[in-house]
Coordinates of N, CA and C in Angstrom, one line a residue:
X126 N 5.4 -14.6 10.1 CA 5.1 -14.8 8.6 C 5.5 -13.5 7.9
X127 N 6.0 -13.8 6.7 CA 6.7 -12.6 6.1 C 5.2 -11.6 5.1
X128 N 4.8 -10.7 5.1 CA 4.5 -10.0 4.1 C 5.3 -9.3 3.2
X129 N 4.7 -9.8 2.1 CA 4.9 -9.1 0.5 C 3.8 -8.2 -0.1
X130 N 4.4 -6.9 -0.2 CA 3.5 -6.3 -0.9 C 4.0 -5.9 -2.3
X131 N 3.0 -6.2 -3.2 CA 3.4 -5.7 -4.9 C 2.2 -4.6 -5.4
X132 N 2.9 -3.6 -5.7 CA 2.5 -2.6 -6.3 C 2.5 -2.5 -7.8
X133 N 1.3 -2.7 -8.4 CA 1.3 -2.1 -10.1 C 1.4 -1.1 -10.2
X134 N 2.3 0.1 -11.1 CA 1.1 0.9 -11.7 C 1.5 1.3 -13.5
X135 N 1.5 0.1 -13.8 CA 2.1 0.4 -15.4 C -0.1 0.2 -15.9
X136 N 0.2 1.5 -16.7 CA -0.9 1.5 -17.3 C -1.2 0.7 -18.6
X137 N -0.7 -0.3 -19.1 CA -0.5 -2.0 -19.5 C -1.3 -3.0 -18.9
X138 N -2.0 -3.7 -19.2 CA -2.0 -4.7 -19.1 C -1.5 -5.9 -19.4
X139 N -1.7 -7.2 -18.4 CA -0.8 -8.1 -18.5 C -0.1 -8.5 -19.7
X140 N -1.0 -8.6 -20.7 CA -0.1 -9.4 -22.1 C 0.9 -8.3 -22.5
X141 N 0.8 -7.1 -22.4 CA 1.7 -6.3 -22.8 C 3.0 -5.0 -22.1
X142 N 2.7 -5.5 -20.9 CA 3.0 -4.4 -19.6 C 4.5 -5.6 -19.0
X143 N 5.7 -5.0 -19.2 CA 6.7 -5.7 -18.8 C 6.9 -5.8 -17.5
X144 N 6.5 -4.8 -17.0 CA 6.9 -4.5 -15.7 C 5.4 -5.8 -14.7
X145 N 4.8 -5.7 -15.1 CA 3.7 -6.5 -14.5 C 4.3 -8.3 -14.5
X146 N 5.0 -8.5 -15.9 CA 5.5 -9.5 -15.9 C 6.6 -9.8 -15.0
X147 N 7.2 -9.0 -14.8 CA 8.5 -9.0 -14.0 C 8.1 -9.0 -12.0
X148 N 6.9 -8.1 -12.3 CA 5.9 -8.3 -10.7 C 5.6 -9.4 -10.7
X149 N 4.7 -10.1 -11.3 CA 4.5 -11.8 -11.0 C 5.2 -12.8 -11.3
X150 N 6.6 -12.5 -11.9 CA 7.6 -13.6 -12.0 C 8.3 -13.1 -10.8
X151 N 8.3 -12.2 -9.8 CA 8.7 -12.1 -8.4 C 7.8 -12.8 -7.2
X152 N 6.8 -12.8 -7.6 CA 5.7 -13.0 -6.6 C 5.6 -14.5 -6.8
X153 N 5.5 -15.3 -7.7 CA 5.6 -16.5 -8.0 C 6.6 -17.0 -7.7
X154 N 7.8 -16.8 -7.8 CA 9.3 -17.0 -7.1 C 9.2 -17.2 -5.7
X155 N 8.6 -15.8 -5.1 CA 9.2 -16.2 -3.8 C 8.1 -16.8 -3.3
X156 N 6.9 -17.3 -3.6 CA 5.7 -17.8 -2.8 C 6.4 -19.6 -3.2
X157 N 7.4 -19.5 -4.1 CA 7.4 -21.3 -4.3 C 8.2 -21.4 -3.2
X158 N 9.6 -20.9 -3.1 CA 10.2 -21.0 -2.2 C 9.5 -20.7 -0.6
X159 N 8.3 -19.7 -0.9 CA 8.1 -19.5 1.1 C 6.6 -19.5 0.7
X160 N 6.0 -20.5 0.8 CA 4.7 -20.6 0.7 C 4.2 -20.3 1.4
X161 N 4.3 -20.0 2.6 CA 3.5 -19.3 4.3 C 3.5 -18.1 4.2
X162 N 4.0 -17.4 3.2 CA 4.0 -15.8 3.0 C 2.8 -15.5 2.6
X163 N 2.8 -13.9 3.0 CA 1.3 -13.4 2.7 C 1.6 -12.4 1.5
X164 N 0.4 -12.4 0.5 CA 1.1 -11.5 -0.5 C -0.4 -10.4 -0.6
X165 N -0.2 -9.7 -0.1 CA -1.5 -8.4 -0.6 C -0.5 -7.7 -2.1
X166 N -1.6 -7.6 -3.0 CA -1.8 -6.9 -4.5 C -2.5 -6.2 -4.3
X167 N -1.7 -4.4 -4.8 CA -2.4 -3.5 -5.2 C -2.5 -3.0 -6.4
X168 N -3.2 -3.0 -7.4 CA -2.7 -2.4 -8.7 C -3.7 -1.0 -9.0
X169 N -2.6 -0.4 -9.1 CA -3.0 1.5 -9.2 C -2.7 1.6 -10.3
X170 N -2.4 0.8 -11.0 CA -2.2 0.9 -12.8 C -3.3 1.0 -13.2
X171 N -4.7 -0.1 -12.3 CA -5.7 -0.6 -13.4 C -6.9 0.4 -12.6
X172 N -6.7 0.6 -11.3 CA -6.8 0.7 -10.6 C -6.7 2.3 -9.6
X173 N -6.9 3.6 -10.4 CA -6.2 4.2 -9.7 C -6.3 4.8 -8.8
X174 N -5.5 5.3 -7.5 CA -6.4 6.2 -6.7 C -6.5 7.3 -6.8
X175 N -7.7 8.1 -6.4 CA -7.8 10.0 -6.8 C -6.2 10.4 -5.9
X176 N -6.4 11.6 -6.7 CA -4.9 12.6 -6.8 C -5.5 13.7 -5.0
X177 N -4.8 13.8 -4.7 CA -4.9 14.3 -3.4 C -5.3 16.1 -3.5
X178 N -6.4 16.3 -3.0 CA -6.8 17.7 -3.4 C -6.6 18.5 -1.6
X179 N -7.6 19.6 -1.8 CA -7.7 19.9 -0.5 C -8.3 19.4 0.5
X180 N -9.7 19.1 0.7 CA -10.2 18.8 1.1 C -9.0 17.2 2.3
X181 N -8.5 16.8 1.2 CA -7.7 15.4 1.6 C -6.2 16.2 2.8
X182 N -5.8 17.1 2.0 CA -4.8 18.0 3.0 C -5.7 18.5 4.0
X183 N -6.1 19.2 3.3 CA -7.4 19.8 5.6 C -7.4 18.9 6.5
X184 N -7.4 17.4 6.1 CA -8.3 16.3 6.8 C -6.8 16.0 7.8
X185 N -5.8 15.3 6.1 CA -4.7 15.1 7.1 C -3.5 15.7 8.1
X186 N -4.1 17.3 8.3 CA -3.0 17.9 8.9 C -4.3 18.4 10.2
X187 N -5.4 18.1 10.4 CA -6.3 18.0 11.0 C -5.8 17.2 12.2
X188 N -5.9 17.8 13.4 CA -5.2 16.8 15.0 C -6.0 15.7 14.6
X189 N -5.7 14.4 15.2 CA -6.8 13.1 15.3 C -8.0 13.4 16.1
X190 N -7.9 14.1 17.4 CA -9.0 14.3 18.1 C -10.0 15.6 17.6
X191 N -9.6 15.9 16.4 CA -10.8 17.3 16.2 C -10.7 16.8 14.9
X192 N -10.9 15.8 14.6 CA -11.5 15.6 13.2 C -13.1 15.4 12.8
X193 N -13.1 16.2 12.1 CA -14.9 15.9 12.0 C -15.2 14.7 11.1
X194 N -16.6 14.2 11.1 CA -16.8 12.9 10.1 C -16.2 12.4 8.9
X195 N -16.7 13.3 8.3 CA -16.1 13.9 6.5 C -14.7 13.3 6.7
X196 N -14.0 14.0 7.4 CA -12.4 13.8 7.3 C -11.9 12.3 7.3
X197 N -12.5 12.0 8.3 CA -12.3 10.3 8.6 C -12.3 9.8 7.2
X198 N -13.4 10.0 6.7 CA -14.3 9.5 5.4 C -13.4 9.3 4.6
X199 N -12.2 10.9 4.1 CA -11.9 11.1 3.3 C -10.9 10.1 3.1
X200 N -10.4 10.2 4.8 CA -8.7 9.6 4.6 C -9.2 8.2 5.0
X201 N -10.2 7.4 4.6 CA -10.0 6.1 4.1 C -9.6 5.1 4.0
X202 N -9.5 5.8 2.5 CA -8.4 5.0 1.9 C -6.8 5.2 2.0
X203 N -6.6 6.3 2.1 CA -5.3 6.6 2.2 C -4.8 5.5 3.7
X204 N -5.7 5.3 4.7 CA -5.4 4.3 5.7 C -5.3 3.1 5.4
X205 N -5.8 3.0 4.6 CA -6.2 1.3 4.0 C -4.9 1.4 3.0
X206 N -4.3 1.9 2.4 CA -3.3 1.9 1.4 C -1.8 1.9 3.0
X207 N -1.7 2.9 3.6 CA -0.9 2.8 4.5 C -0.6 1.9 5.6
X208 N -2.0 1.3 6.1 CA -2.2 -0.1 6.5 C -1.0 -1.3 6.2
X209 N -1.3 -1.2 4.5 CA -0.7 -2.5 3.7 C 0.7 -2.1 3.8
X210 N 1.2 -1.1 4.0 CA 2.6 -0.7 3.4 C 3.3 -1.2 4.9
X211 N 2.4 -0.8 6.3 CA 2.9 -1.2 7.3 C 3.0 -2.7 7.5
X212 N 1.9 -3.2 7.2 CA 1.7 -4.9 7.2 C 3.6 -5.5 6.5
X213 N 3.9 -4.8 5.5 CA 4.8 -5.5 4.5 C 6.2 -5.3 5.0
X214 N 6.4 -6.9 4.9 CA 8.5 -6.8 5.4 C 8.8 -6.1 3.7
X215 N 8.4 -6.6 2.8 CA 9.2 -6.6 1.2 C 7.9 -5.6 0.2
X216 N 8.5 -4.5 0.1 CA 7.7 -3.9 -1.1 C 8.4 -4.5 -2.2
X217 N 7.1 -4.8 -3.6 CA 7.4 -5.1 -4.9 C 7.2 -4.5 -6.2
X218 N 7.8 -3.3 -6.6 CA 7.1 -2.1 -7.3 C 7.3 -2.1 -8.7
X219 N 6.3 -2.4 -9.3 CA 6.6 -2.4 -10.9 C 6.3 -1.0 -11.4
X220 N 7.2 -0.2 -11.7 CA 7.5 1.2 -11.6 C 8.0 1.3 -13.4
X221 N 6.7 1.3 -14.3 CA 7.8 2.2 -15.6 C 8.3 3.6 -15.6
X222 N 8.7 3.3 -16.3 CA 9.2 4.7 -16.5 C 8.8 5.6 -18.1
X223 N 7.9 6.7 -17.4 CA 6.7 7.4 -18.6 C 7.7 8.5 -18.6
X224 N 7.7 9.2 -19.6 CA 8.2 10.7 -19.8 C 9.4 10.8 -18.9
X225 N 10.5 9.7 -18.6 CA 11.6 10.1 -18.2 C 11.3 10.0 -16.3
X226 N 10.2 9.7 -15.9 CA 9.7 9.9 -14.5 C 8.8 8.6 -14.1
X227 N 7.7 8.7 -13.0 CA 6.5 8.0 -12.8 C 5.7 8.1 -13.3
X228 N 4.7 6.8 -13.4 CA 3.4 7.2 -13.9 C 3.0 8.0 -12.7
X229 N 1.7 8.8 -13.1 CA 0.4 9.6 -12.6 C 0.5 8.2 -11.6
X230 N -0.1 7.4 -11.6 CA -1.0 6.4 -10.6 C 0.1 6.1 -9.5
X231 N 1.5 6.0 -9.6 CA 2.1 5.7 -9.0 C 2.6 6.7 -7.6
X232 N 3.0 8.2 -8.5 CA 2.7 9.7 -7.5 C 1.6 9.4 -6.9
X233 N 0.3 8.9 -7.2 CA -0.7 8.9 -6.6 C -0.8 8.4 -5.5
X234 N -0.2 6.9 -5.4 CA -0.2 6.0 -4.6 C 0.3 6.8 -3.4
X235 N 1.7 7.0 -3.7 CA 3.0 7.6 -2.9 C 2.0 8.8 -2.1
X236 N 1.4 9.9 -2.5 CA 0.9 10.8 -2.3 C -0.6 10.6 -1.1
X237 N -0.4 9.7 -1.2 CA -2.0 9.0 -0.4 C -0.8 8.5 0.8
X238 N 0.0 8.0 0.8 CA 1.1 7.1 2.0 C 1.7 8.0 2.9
X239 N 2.1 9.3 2.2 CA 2.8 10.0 2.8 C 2.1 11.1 4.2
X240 N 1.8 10.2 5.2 CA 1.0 11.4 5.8 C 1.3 11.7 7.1
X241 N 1.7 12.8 8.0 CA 1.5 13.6 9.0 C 1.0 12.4 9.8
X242 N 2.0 11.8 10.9 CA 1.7 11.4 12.0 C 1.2 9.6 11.7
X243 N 1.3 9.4 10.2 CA 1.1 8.1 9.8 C 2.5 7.7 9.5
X244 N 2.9 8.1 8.5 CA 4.2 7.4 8.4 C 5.3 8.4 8.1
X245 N 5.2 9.4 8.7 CA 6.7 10.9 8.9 C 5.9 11.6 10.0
X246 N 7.1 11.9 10.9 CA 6.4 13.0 11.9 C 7.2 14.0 11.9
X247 N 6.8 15.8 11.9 CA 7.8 17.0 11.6 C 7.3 17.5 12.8
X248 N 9.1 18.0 13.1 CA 9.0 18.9 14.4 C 10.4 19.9 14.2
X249 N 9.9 21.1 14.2 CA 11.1 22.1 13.7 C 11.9 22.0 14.9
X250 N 11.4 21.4 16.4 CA 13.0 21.1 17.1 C 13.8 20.3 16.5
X251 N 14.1 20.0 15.6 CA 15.0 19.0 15.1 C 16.0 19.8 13.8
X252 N 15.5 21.2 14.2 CA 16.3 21.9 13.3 C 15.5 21.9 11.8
X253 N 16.9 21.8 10.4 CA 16.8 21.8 9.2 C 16.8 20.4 8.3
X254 N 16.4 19.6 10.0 CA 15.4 18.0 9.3 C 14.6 18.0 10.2
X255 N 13.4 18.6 10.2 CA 12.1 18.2 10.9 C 11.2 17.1 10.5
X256 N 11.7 16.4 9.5 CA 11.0 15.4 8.7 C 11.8 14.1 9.6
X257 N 11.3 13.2 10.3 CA 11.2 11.9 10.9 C 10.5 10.5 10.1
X258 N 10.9 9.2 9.5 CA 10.2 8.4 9.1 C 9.6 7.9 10.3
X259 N 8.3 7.5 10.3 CA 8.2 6.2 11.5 C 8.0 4.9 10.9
X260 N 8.2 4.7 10.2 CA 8.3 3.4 9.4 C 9.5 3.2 9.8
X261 N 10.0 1.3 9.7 CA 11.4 1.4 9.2 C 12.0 -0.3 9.0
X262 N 12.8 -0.2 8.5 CA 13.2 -1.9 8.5 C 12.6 -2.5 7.3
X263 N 12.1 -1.9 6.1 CA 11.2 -2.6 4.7 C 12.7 -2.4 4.1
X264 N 12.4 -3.5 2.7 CA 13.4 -4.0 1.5 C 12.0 -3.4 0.6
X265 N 12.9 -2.6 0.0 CA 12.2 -2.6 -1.6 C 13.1 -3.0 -2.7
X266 N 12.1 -3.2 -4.1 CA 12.3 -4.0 -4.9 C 11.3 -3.4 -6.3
X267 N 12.1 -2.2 -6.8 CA 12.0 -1.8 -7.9 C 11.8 -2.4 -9.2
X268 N 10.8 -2.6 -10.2 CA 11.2 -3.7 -11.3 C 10.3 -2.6 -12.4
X269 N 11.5 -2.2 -13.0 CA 11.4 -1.2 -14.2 C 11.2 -2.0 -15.6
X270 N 10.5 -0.8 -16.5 CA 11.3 -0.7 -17.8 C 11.0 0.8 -18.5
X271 N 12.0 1.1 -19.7 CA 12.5 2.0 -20.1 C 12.5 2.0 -21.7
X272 N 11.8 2.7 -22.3 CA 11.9 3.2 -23.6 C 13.3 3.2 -23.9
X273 N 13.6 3.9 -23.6 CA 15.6 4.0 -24.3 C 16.1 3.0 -23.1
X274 N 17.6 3.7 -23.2 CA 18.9 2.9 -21.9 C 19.8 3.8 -21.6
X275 N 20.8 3.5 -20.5 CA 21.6 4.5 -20.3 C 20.9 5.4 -19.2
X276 N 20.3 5.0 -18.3 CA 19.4 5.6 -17.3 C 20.5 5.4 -16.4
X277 N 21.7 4.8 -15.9 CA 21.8 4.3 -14.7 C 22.8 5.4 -14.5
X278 N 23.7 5.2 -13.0 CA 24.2 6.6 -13.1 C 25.8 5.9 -13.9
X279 N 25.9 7.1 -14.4 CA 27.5 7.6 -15.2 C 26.7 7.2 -16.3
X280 N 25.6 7.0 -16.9 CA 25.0 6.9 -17.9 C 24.8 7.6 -18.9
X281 N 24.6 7.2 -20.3 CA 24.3 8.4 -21.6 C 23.0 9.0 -21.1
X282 N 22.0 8.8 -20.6 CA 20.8 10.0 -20.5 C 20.4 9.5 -18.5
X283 N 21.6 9.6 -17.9 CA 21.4 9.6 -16.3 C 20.4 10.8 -16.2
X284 N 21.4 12.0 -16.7 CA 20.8 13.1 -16.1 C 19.2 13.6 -16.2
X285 N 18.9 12.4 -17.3 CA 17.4 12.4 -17.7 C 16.5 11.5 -16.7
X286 N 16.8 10.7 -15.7 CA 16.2 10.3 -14.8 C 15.7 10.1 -14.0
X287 N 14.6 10.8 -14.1 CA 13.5 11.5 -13.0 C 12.8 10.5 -12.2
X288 N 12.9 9.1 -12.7 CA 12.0 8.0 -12.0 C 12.7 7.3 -10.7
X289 N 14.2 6.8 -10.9 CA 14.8 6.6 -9.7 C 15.1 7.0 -8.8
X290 N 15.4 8.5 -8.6 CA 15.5 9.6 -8.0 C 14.5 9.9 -6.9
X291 N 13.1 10.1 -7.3 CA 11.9 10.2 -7.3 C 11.4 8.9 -6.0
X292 N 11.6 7.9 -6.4 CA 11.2 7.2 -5.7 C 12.4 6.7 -4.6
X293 N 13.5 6.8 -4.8 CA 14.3 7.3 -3.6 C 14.4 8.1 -2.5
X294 N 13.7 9.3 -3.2 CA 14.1 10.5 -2.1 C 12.6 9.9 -1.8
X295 N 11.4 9.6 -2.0 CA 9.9 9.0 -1.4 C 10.0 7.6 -0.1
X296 N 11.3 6.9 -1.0 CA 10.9 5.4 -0.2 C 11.6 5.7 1.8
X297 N 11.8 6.6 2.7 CA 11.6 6.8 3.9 C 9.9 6.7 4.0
X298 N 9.2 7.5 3.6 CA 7.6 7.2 3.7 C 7.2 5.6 3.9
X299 N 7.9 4.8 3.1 CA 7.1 3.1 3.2 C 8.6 2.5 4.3
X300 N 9.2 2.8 4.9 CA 10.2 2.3 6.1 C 11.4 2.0 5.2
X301 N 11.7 2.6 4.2 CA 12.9 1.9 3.3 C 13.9 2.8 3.4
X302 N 15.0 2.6 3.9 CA 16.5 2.7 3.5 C 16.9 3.0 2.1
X303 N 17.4 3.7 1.9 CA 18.3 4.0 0.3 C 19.0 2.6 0.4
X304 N 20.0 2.3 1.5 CA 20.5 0.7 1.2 C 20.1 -0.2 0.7
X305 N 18.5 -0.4 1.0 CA 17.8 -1.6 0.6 C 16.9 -1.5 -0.5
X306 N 17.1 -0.8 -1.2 CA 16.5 -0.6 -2.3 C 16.9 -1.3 -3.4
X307 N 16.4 -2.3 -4.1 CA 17.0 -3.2 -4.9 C 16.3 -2.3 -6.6
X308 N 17.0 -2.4 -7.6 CA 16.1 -2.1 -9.0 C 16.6 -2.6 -9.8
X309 N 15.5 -3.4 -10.9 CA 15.7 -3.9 -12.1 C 14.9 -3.5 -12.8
X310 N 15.7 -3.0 -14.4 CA 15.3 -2.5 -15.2 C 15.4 -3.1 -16.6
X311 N 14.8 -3.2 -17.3 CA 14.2 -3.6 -18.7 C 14.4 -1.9 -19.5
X312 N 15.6 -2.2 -20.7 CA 16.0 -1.1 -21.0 C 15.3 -1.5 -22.9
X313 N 15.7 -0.4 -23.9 CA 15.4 -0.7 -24.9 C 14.0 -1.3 -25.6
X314 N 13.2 -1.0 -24.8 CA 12.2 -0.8 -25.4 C 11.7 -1.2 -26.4
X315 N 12.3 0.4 -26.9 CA 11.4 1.0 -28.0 C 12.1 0.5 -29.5
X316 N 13.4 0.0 -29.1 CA 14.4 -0.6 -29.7 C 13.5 -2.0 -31.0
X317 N 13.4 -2.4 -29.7 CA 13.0 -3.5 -30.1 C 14.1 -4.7 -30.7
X318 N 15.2 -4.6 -30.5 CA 16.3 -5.1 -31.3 C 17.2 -6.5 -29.8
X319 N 18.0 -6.7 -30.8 CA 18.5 -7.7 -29.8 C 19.4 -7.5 -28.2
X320 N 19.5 -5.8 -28.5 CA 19.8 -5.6 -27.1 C 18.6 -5.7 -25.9
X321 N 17.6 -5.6 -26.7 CA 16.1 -5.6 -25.3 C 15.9 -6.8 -25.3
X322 N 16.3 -7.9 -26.1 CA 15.9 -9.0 -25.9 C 17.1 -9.4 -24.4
X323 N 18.0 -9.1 -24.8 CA 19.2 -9.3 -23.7 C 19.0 -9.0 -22.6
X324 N 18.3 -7.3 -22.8 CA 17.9 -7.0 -21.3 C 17.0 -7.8 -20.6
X325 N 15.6 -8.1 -21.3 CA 14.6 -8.9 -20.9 C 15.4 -9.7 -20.1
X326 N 16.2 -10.8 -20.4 CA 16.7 -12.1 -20.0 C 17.6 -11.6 -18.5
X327 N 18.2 -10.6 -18.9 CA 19.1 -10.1 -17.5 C 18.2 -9.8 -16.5
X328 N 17.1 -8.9 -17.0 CA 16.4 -8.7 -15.9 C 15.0 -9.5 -15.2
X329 N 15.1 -10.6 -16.3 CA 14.2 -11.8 -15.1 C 14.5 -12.8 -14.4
X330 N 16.1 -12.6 -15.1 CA 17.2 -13.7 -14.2 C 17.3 -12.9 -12.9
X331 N 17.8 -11.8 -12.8 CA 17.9 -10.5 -11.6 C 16.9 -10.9 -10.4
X332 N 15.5 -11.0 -11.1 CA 14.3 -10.9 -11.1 C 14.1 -11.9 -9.8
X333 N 14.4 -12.9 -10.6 CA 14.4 -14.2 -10.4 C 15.3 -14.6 -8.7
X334 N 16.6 -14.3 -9.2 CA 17.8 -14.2 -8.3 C 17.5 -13.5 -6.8
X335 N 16.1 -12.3 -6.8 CA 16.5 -11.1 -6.0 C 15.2 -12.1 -5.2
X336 N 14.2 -12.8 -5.7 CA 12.9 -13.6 -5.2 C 13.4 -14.4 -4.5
X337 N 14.4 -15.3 -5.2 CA 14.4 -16.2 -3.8 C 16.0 -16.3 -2.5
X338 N 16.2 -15.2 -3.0 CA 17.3 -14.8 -2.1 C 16.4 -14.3 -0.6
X339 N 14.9 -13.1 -0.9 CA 14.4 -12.5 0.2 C 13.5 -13.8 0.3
X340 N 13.0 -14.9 -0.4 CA 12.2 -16.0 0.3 C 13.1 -16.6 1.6
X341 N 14.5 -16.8 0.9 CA 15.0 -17.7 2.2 C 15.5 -16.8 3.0
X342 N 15.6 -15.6 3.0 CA 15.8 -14.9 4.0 C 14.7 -14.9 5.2
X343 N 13.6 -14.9 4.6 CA 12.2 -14.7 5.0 C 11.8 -15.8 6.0
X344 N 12.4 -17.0 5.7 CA 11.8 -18.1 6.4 C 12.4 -18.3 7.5

């Protein structure tokens, strides 16, 4: 059975948050075509989780067998968030893009996933990449939008694109491949004019196209 995991974190809600629309016109897609799929929802939009302090680093750089209570405690959630990521053939990320980058809630998420002996293992015998994923074999499936345009690369404001980048050089943490990283983006915004209407349409067609291509892959 295939798992789907969709991640919120547009701080939007549904009537006004594009990117949320563009998550459940994915999730709806591919559950018509593969109805035996399993879909866990996390939404860190509405939802968020605390930002990782010390106490959270002590715990997870802490051996497994000398952890004291507390520590267990702490890291939780962050197992229960990492859990889901392992459970999932297809991550589904509704990712805007705030100030040129991620939201807060979404670093968050990422920041709780990334942990020591969970999903990367470092060992300086390996030289000047001591960083190992142990995840591996996930599709992700980026579903943006963007105040301005011109984000993509050879773009009028690429060099301003801290969101794609970002979650690229992150997605080894959830088992993903730079290859398999799919993104659609909702550009113009802020426009409001007939080119975002255009975009809208490209990108739920995309949307659309990218759902039930991994449904029937899936079955």
């Amino acid at each position: 059975m295939t798992t789907l995991l969709r991640i919120d974190a547009s701080a939007q809600m549904e009537e006004r948050s594009l990117t949320r629309k563009l998550t459940t016109m994915f999730t709806t897609e591919f559950l018509q075509a593969n109805p035996s799929a399993k879909v866990i929802i996390r939404d860190v939009g509405q939802y968020p989780v605390p930002a990782i302090d010390h106490p959270f680093i002590h715990a997870a750089f802490t051996p497994l067998n000398a952890r004291e209570d507390w520590m267990a405690e702490r890291l939780l959630l962050s197992n229960t968030l990492i859990d889901e990521v392992e459970a999932a053939d297809i991550i589904v990320l509704g990712a805007p893009m705030y100030n040129y980058g991620m939201p807060a809630a979404l670093k968050g998420w990422i920041d709780q996933i990334a942990r020591i002996g969970r999903t990367f293992s470092f060992n300086l015998e390996r030289g000047d990449v001591p960083i190992e994923p142990i995840l591996k074999g996930k599709h992700l499936v980026v579903l943006s939008s963007r105040g301005e345009f011109g984000f993509e690369h050879g773009g009028p404001r690429a060099h301003m694109n801290a969101l794609d980048p970002a979650i690229a050089a992150c997605a080894h943490y959830f088992g993903v491949d730079a290859s398999d990283i799919h993104t659609v983006a909702i550009e113009y915004q802020e426009f409001k004019d007939a080119r975002h209407d255009r975009s809208v349409i490209a990108a739920e067609r995309t949307t659309r196209e990218l759902a039930l291509r991994f449904a029937k892959t899936a079955r």
